[in-house]
mmCIF file of C-alpha atoms in Angstrom:
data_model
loop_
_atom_site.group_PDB
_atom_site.id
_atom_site.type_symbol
_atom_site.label_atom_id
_atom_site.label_comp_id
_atom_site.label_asym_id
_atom_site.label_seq_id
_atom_site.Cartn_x
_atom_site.Cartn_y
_atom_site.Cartn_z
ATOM 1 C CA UNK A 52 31.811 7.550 45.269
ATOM 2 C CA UNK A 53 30.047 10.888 44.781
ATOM 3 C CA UNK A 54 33.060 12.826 46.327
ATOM 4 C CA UNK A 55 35.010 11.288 44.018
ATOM 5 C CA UNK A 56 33.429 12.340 41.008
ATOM 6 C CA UNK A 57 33.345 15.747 42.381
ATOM 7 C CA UNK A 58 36.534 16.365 42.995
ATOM 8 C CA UNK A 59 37.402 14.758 39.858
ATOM 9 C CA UNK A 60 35.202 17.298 38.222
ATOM 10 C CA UNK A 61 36.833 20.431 39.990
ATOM 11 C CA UNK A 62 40.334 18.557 39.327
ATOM 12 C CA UNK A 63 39.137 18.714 35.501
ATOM 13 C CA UNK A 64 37.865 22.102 35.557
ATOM 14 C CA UNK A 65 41.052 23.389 37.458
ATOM 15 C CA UNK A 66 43.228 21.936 34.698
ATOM 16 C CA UNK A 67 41.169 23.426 32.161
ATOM 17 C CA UNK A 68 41.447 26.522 33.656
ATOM 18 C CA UNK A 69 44.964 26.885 33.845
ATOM 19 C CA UNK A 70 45.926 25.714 30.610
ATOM 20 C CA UNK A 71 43.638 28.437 28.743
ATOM 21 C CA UNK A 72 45.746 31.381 30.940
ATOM 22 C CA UNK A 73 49.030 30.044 29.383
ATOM 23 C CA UNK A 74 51.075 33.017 27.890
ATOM 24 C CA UNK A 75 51.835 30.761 24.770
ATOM 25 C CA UNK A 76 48.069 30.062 24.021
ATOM 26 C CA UNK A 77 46.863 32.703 21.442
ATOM 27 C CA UNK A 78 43.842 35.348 22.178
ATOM 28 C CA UNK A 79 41.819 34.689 19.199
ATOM 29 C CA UNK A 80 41.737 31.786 16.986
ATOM 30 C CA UNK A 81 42.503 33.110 13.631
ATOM 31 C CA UNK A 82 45.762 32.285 11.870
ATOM 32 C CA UNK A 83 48.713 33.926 11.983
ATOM 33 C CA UNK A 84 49.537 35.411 8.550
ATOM 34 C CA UNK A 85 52.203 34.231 6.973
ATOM 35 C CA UNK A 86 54.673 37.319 4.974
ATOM 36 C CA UNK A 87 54.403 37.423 0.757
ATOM 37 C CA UNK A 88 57.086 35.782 -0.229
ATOM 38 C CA UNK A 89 59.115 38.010 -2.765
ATOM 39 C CA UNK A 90 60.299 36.857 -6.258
ATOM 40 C CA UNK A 91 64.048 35.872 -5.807
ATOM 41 C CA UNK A 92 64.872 35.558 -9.601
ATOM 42 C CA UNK A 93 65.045 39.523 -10.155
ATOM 43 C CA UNK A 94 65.917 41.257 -7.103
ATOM 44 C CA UNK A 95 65.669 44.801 -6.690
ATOM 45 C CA UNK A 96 69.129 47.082 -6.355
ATOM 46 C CA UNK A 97 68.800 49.108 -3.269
ATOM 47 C CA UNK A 98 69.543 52.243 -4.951
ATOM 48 C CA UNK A 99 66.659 51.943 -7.556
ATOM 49 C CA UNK A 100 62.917 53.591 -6.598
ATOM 50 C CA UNK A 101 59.964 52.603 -8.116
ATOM 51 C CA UNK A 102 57.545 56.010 -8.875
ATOM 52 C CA UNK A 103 53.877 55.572 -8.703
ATOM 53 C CA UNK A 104 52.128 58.492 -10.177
ATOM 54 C CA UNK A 105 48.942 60.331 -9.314
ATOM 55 C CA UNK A 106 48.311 63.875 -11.230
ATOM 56 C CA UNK A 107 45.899 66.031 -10.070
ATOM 57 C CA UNK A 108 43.764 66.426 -12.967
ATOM 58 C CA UNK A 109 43.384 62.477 -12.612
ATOM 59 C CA UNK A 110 44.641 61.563 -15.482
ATOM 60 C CA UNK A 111 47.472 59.273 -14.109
ATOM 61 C CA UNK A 112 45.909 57.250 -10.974
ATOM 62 C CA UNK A 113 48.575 55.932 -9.065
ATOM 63 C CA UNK A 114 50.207 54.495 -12.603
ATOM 64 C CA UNK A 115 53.201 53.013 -12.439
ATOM 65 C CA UNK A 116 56.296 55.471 -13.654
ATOM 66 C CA UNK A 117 60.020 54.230 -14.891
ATOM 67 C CA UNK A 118 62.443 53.181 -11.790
ATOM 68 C CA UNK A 119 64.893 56.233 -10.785
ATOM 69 C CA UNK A 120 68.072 55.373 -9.306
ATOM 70 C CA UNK A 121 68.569 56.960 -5.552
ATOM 71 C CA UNK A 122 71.280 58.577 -4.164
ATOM 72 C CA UNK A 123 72.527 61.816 -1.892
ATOM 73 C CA UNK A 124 73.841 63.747 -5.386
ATOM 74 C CA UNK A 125 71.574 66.590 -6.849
ATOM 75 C CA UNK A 126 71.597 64.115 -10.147
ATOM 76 C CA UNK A 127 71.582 65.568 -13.539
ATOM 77 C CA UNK A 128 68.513 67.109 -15.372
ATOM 78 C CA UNK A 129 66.015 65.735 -13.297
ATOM 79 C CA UNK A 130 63.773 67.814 -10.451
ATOM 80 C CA UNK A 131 65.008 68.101 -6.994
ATOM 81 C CA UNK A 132 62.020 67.956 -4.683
ATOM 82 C CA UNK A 133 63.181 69.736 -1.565
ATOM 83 C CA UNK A 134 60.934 68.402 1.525
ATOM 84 C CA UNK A 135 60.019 69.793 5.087
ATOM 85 C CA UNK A 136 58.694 67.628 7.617
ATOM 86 C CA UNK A 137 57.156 70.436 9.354
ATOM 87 C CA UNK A 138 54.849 71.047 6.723
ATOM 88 C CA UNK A 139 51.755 68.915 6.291
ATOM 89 C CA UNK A 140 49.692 69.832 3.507
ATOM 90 C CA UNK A 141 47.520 66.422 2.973
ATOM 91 C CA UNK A 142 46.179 64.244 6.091
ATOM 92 C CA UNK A 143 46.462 60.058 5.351
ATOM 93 C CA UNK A 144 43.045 58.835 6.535
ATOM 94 C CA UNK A 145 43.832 55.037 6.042
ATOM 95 C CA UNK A 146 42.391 52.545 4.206
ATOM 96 C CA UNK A 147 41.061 50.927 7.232
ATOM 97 C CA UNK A 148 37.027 49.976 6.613
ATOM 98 C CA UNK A 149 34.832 51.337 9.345
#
């Protein structure tokens, strides 16, 4: 009788075991987030940016600016911001907390 219970034990325990190394079980046992849903009543034409403005005298803070259409053409009137990637003249820290 004692044998039996013993090996029902490691039988249990065994089991146990090898259920908590399947690949499928999760690591930690927080929700996954589910993605924001995006309104669908007013979608957003691909070719249209929004601008979010900071100045450097702080008196926009990242204040949202009138959509600009965007496209491969120099445009008309506006300012044409040329860019080079090999140029790095402000680090992004993160907004992680630490």
């Amino acid at each position: 009788m004692q044998t039996i219970r013993i090996r029902l034990a490691a039988l249990t325990l065994i089991i146990t075991a090898l259920a908590a190394c399947n690949p499928q079980t999760p690591m930690t046992s927080e929700p996954t987030p589910t993605p924001a849903a995006f309104p669908t009543s007013q979608p957003i034409p691909r070719d249209v940016v929004q601008v979010w403005l900071t100045l450097p005298d702080q008196s926009k803070k990242l204040q949202r600016e009138p959509d600009l259409q965007f496209g491969t053409s120099a445009g008309t009137g506006g300012a044409v911001i040329p860019i080079n990637d090999q140029v790095v003249y402000q680090r992004w820290k993160g907004l992680a907390r630490q």
